[in-house]
XYZ file of C-alpha atoms in Angstrom:
462
model
C 0.637 -7.007 74.964
C -1.167 -3.685 75.030
C 1.778 -2.052 73.217
C 1.742 -4.800 70.562
C -1.998 -4.278 69.944
C -1.446 -0.559 69.506
C 1.306 -1.167 66.941
C -0.942 -3.613 65.045
C -3.772 -1.038 64.966
C -1.437 1.688 63.706
C -0.152 -0.651 60.962
C -3.687 -1.419 59.838
C -4.633 2.263 59.703
C -1.461 3.111 57.767
C -2.169 0.343 55.244
C -5.759 1.464 54.792
C -4.663 5.077 54.312
C -2.084 4.048 51.713
C -4.604 1.859 49.853
C -7.209 4.622 49.917
C -4.734 7.174 48.572
C -3.763 4.795 45.754
C -7.406 4.246 44.845
C -8.204 7.949 44.978
C -5.187 9.490 43.279
C -3.492 6.811 41.217
C -5.897 4.134 40.018
C -8.342 6.732 38.655
C -5.635 7.960 36.304
C -3.845 4.753 35.394
C -6.061 1.823 36.323
C -8.005 1.764 33.065
C -4.886 1.907 30.911
C -3.437 -1.216 32.456
C -5.866 -3.479 30.557
C -5.090 -2.015 27.117
C -1.332 -1.599 27.011
C -1.144 -3.074 23.501
C -3.894 -0.831 22.046
C -3.102 2.403 20.165
C -3.333 5.467 22.400
C -6.335 6.978 20.564
C -8.360 3.780 21.067
C -7.875 3.574 24.834
C -10.910 5.610 25.779
C -13.286 3.415 23.758
C -12.176 -0.080 24.739
C -14.610 -1.848 27.042
C -16.976 1.129 27.221
C -20.668 1.231 26.402
C -22.130 3.718 23.934
C -23.281 5.941 26.779
C -19.632 6.445 27.817
C -18.265 7.290 24.352
C -18.235 10.843 23.063
C -19.320 10.749 19.401
C -19.591 14.534 19.071
C -16.073 15.179 17.770
C -16.336 12.505 15.077
C -19.837 13.643 14.106
C -18.773 17.282 13.859
C -15.877 16.331 11.579
C -17.979 14.117 9.351
C -21.121 16.217 8.816
C -19.135 19.032 7.215
C -17.579 16.645 4.673
C -20.810 14.878 3.639
C -22.898 16.451 0.870
C -26.345 16.030 -0.637
C -26.260 14.816 -4.269
C -29.176 15.549 -6.600
C -29.408 13.540 -9.804
C -31.634 14.845 -12.609
C -32.295 12.463 -15.490
C -34.679 12.486 -18.438
C -36.552 9.457 -19.711
C -39.086 8.908 -22.460
C -42.535 7.734 -21.361
C -44.898 6.110 -23.847
C -48.700 6.123 -23.611
C -49.995 2.921 -25.287
C -53.610 4.173 -25.418
C -52.670 7.429 -27.180
C -50.435 5.473 -29.571
C -53.300 3.082 -30.362
C -55.702 5.903 -31.303
C -53.297 8.464 -32.730
C -50.250 6.445 -33.751
C -46.724 6.680 -32.385
C -45.697 10.185 -31.365
C -42.263 9.274 -30.077
C -43.212 9.377 -26.389
C -43.103 12.178 -23.865
C -39.961 13.427 -22.117
C -40.187 13.311 -18.336
C -37.690 14.621 -15.809
C -36.800 12.383 -12.880
C -35.002 13.467 -9.739
C -33.028 11.158 -7.489
C -31.059 11.996 -4.364
C -28.220 10.537 -2.371
C -25.101 11.484 -0.482
C -21.424 12.013 -1.198
C -18.182 12.584 0.707
C -15.693 15.398 0.022
C -12.218 13.858 -0.158
C -10.110 16.897 -1.097
C -10.181 20.604 -0.334
C -10.447 21.424 -4.053
C -13.800 19.683 -4.426
C -13.405 16.010 -5.362
C -16.373 14.001 -4.070
C -16.876 10.233 -3.892
C -20.343 8.683 -4.030
C -22.077 5.536 -5.286
C -22.398 4.845 -8.995
C -26.100 4.083 -8.573
C -26.639 7.554 -7.069
C -25.520 9.311 -10.268
C -26.443 6.685 -12.870
C -27.995 8.066 -16.099
C -27.758 11.640 -14.784
C -28.074 14.518 -17.261
C -27.479 17.064 -14.506
C -25.765 16.738 -11.110
C -26.130 19.168 -8.238
C -24.307 19.110 -4.906
C -25.417 20.876 -1.736
C -22.822 21.349 1.002
C -23.561 21.253 4.707
C -23.456 25.083 4.731
C -26.306 25.090 2.146
C -24.128 26.282 -0.747
C -25.123 24.650 -4.040
C -22.791 23.751 -6.916
C -23.071 22.004 -10.261
C -21.023 18.808 -10.280
C -19.026 17.183 -13.057
C -18.744 13.401 -13.345
C -15.053 12.430 -13.468
C -15.391 8.651 -13.647
C -17.229 5.596 -12.379
C -16.716 1.976 -11.477
C -20.098 0.286 -11.879
C -18.734 -3.056 -10.704
C -17.739 -1.646 -7.325
C -20.546 0.964 -7.261
C -18.201 3.935 -6.846
C -18.265 7.275 -8.708
C -16.029 10.351 -8.538
C -17.438 13.882 -8.912
C -15.828 17.335 -8.962
C -17.187 20.731 -7.985
C -15.493 24.110 -8.408
C -16.051 25.858 -5.086
C -15.028 29.400 -4.228
C -13.326 28.279 -1.015
C -11.232 25.492 0.434
C -13.564 22.714 1.503
C -13.487 20.517 4.615
C -12.660 16.971 3.562
C -12.629 13.487 5.022
C -9.367 11.636 5.608
C -9.075 7.937 4.808
C -8.468 5.359 7.503
C -7.074 1.879 6.838
C -10.200 -0.280 6.530
C -8.105 -3.441 6.896
C -7.517 -2.412 10.506
C -11.226 -2.016 11.301
C -12.332 -4.526 13.932
C -15.656 -6.273 14.433
C -17.384 -4.660 17.407
C -15.790 -1.256 16.777
C -18.099 1.768 17.100
C -18.858 3.596 13.850
C -21.026 6.457 12.620
C -23.044 6.584 9.394
C -23.465 10.108 8.021
C -25.749 11.020 5.120
C -29.003 12.484 3.900
C -31.770 9.865 4.268
C -35.182 10.911 2.975
C -33.671 14.355 2.187
C -32.988 14.900 5.892
C -29.591 16.581 5.669
C -26.653 15.901 7.971
C -28.095 12.846 9.701
C -25.773 10.879 11.992
C -26.467 7.374 13.298
C -24.257 5.139 15.449
C -23.656 1.411 15.518
C -20.922 -1.186 15.538
C -19.113 -3.100 12.823
C -21.109 -6.335 12.638
C -18.884 -8.171 10.155
C -16.060 -7.637 7.678
C -15.491 -9.009 4.183
C -19.199 -9.749 3.811
C -20.033 -11.419 0.488
C -23.511 -10.507 -0.799
C -23.028 -12.171 -4.200
C -23.688 -8.959 -6.148
C -21.483 -9.963 -9.129
C -19.378 -6.951 -8.248
C -17.778 -6.148 -4.945
C -17.787 -9.098 -2.568
C -16.155 -7.609 0.493
C -18.477 -5.219 2.328
C -18.186 -3.823 5.834
C -21.429 -4.728 7.596
C -22.756 -2.446 10.336
C -25.917 -2.030 12.372
C -25.823 1.778 12.148
C -29.177 2.854 10.707
C -28.969 3.572 6.954
C -31.976 4.434 4.773
C -32.640 5.523 1.160
C -30.670 8.710 0.599
C -27.745 7.535 2.741
C -26.173 5.892 -0.312
C -22.794 7.453 -1.039
C -22.483 8.822 2.488
C -19.697 8.272 4.978
C -19.048 5.459 7.415
C -16.508 6.843 9.894
C -14.748 5.639 13.018
C -14.890 7.414 16.368
C -12.122 9.773 15.217
C -14.124 10.939 12.221
C -11.908 9.094 9.704
C -13.467 7.507 6.623
C -13.588 3.706 6.749
C -16.290 3.106 4.111
C -18.869 4.462 1.673
C -22.401 3.428 2.618
C -23.934 1.714 -0.377
C -26.836 -0.580 0.460
C -29.132 -2.042 3.086
C -30.483 -5.532 3.653
C -34.231 -5.086 3.566
C -37.395 -6.471 1.999
C -39.225 -3.184 2.561
C -36.666 -0.724 1.206
C -36.107 0.762 4.657
C -33.568 -0.073 7.324
C -34.320 -3.241 9.297
C -31.055 -4.003 11.034
C -28.007 -4.175 8.763
C -26.311 -1.928 6.233
C -23.221 -2.312 4.086
C -20.331 -0.094 3.024
C -17.569 -0.307 0.425
C -14.308 -0.398 2.454
C -12.199 2.763 2.305
C -9.106 0.930 0.998
C -11.037 -0.294 -2.051
C -12.690 3.115 -2.514
C -9.388 4.951 -2.335
C -7.736 2.669 -4.868
C -10.630 3.110 -7.319
C -10.656 6.905 -7.183
C -6.853 7.095 -7.429
C -7.044 4.905 -10.544
C -9.742 7.129 -12.075
C -7.745 10.283 -11.366
C -4.441 8.866 -12.627
C -5.461 6.540 -15.456
C -9.029 7.520 -16.318
C -10.254 3.993 -15.545
C -9.891 1.307 -12.906
C -6.792 -0.872 -13.063
C -7.625 -4.388 -11.889
C -4.955 -6.842 -10.916
C -5.764 -10.548 -10.585
C -3.978 -13.632 -9.271
C -5.225 -15.907 -12.044
C -6.752 -18.743 -10.048
C -10.106 -20.496 -9.795
C -11.243 -22.202 -6.628
C -13.474 -22.143 -3.578
C -13.334 -21.252 0.092
C -13.069 -24.150 2.472
C -15.581 -25.226 5.106
C -16.560 -28.538 6.674
C -18.523 -30.073 3.785
C -16.216 -28.717 1.053
C -13.098 -29.885 2.876
C -14.578 -33.371 3.290
C -15.426 -33.514 -0.407
C -11.920 -32.420 -1.381
C -10.285 -34.794 1.064
C -8.411 -32.158 3.066
C -8.252 -31.644 6.820
C -8.044 -27.876 6.388
C -11.365 -26.113 6.938
C -10.209 -22.524 6.391
C -8.504 -20.935 3.436
C -8.995 -20.706 -0.338
C -8.574 -23.954 -2.260
C -7.090 -23.610 -5.764
C -8.874 -25.911 -8.200
C -7.406 -24.384 -11.359
C -4.572 -22.030 -12.314
C -5.198 -19.926 -15.425
C -2.687 -20.055 -18.262
C -0.113 -17.251 -18.501
C -1.231 -15.815 -15.159
C 0.921 -14.513 -12.331
C -0.128 -17.516 -10.239
C 1.100 -19.952 -12.904
C 4.364 -18.045 -13.369
C 4.974 -18.104 -9.608
C 4.410 -21.857 -9.393
C 1.056 -22.096 -7.638
C -0.716 -25.379 -8.362
C -4.078 -27.067 -8.162
C -4.612 -28.288 -4.591
C -2.740 -25.435 -2.920
C -4.678 -23.782 -0.082
C -4.096 -20.033 0.273
C -3.842 -18.985 3.906
C -2.485 -15.466 3.684
C -1.885 -12.630 1.208
C 0.978 -10.474 2.471
C 0.001 -10.030 6.140
C -3.748 -10.506 5.635
C -5.229 -13.810 6.780
C -7.441 -15.437 4.125
C -10.217 -17.806 5.151
C -12.984 -16.788 2.716
C -13.367 -15.838 -0.932
C -14.518 -12.336 0.020
C -11.371 -11.772 2.082
C -9.262 -12.797 -0.910
C -11.101 -10.609 -3.432
C -11.335 -7.725 -0.966
C -7.552 -7.616 -0.631
C -6.798 -8.138 -4.325
C -9.234 -5.323 -5.212
C -6.890 -2.890 -3.468
C -4.051 -3.840 -5.835
C -3.093 -2.991 -9.426
C -1.528 -4.950 -12.290
C 2.204 -5.540 -11.711
C 1.834 -5.234 -7.931
C 3.539 -8.092 -6.097
C 1.702 -10.116 -3.450
C 3.315 -12.636 -1.111
C 1.058 -15.705 -1.052
C 1.317 -18.028 1.946
C -0.251 -21.404 1.215
C -0.474 -24.986 2.357
C 0.756 -27.685 -0.016
C 0.400 -31.283 1.137
C 0.642 -30.244 4.779
C 3.620 -27.926 4.390
C 3.465 -24.138 4.557
C 5.127 -22.376 1.626
C 5.293 -18.847 0.235
C 5.455 -17.527 -3.327
C 5.586 -13.970 -4.634
C 2.966 -13.465 -7.333
C 2.973 -10.549 -9.762
C -0.608 -9.548 -10.436
C -1.626 -9.266 -14.072
C -4.316 -7.388 -15.956
C -7.676 -9.083 -16.155
C -7.690 -8.882 -19.963
C -4.576 -10.966 -20.645
C -5.947 -14.381 -19.750
C -6.988 -17.183 -21.998
C -8.204 -20.650 -21.174
C -9.832 -23.602 -22.852
C -13.239 -25.145 -22.340
C -15.027 -27.705 -24.492
C -12.225 -27.456 -27.025
C -12.612 -23.687 -27.460
C -9.690 -21.455 -26.507
C -11.167 -18.217 -25.183
C -9.738 -14.869 -24.111
C -11.075 -11.662 -22.604
C -12.337 -9.038 -25.038
C -10.588 -5.695 -25.366
C -11.819 -2.133 -25.866
C -11.866 -2.538 -29.659
C -14.174 -5.569 -29.424
C -16.507 -3.718 -27.064
C -16.735 -0.789 -29.445
C -17.118 -2.927 -32.564
C -19.979 -5.035 -31.208
C -21.431 -2.363 -28.887
C -21.137 -4.610 -25.815
C -19.535 -4.236 -22.399
C -18.848 -7.901 -21.572
C -18.086 -11.252 -23.207
C -15.187 -13.563 -24.094
C -13.693 -14.078 -27.560
C -13.096 -17.437 -29.209
C -9.387 -17.384 -30.073
C -9.028 -20.897 -31.477
C -11.012 -24.098 -32.019
C -9.517 -27.416 -30.907
C -12.777 -29.349 -30.658
C -12.744 -31.951 -33.439
C -16.530 -31.813 -33.845
C -16.360 -28.049 -34.388
C -13.260 -27.936 -36.612
C -15.370 -27.584 -39.755
C -16.890 -24.389 -38.274
C -13.559 -23.000 -37.043
C -13.387 -20.086 -39.504
C -16.839 -18.892 -38.485
C -16.319 -19.411 -34.763
C -12.901 -17.750 -34.467
C -13.379 -14.130 -33.432
C -16.958 -14.662 -32.275
C -17.888 -13.263 -28.861
C -19.552 -15.550 -26.323
C -22.175 -13.600 -24.352
C -23.834 -16.249 -22.200
C -23.288 -19.859 -21.197
C -26.438 -21.671 -20.054
C -28.014 -18.263 -19.563
C -25.167 -17.017 -17.335
C -23.289 -13.877 -18.418
C -19.818 -14.673 -19.725
C -18.316 -11.546 -18.151
C -14.700 -12.646 -18.531
C -12.453 -15.707 -18.674
C -12.455 -16.142 -14.897
C -16.260 -16.050 -14.734
C -16.454 -18.753 -17.409
C -13.787 -20.835 -15.657
C -15.657 -20.547 -12.362
C -18.914 -21.656 -13.984
C -17.606 -24.628 -15.928
C -15.534 -25.848 -12.969
C -18.604 -27.531 -11.485
C -20.025 -28.756 -14.798
C -19.854 -32.357 -15.911
C -17.721 -32.539 -19.069
C -20.313 -34.850 -20.615
C -23.128 -32.329 -20.159
C -24.082 -30.121 -23.080
C -23.643 -26.359 -22.754
C -25.891 -23.777 -24.413
C -23.902 -20.828 -25.771
C -25.208 -17.504 -27.048
C -22.709 -15.513 -29.103
C -22.198 -12.745 -31.627
C -20.395 -13.874 -34.755
C -17.983 -11.716 -36.768
C -20.869 -10.402 -38.872
C -22.662 -9.114 -35.766
C -25.391 -11.778 -35.816
C -26.528 -13.313 -32.528
C -26.462 -17.122 -32.776
C -26.846 -20.055 -30.398
C -24.987 -23.349 -30.370
C -24.934 -26.366 -28.051
C -21.630 -28.131 -27.482
């Protein structure tokens, strides 16, 4: 019995020694990796760790050298009504205004991306690098709709530049850094997490922002939003605030959209927009109930535009889009965010639900200016560059034909006229008009403001 007790004690001590050795020498090296076997290797050190355990220094050091200070000098005319009253009009006084923001170097030869609103109306642009060198900048191109601009400086050296990450792979909860020049404080770095993706702020432009709680203030606009490896995932563009200063959330244009815009500007001189050619709404509880569908996620097609890629592929009213290529679609901003990374003639595999069955169609995206549709008996189409130049406008839709019997007698005058607003809403393009009239009662009158072929602004109610 004594011998048996001794053997039992030895076994216990051996087991404890083995367990202790495993804990000391093995688990410290491999224990953490066991919970993240499916994660990419470079993400392993950040998963499940608090901010105090993440080293941001490498990412910050990479980013600060690629972010620049952008100075915008513009001139405006200021009028003094009192002086004009006593001495008559003197044409006003020229005043210089200075605005500042940030930008991100994206190539070693000096291409810089920033926000359009940072450089808007500039007569002179100046860029200061992190090493304090100052250069004059040239504006290469802009996309006001997406609030992106491309600049170029001619430096006397190869410049550090930011590399693009795939913003579609960014995950909510991921740590990010915002780098910029708020309040003229150069090379400022703040940390936060991705609070949401594909955020729609209804700005009539981009509708697919990355939302973060990293502190962003005036002057950060055009700066970099980077991941913990220092890779560019967005261009900081705006904050949500009633005071003008940061109060909790900021927003960035995703890097995939930014990259596509600047590549278009460099290759074509303008932005190439591809569109599906559908009108509809994102589903939720109330909308789904109203439409009589059990689906509560996805994009419901209420109308397919004539001659569009969607029509040619066979998409129909009532189809519910669930996926574009491999991207899940549950909101309008997710749909537009993905399409904004594509060009005309690109092909997109659309996965959709039709009467309870999942189907797929390959849609060839088309240019935004090829569509026409009909509303209130007027066939309308998007205006082209010649129309914009002729009437000195940058938006509107053209009346191509008149099928409304009540308006037939005015057909010659109406054909070729440009519709500017409908019920006070800008008629930006055919899709905008289709979206607006989708919810209108056909029996309701519509107030239209237009420019006729003679250049006169007229109003009609139909």
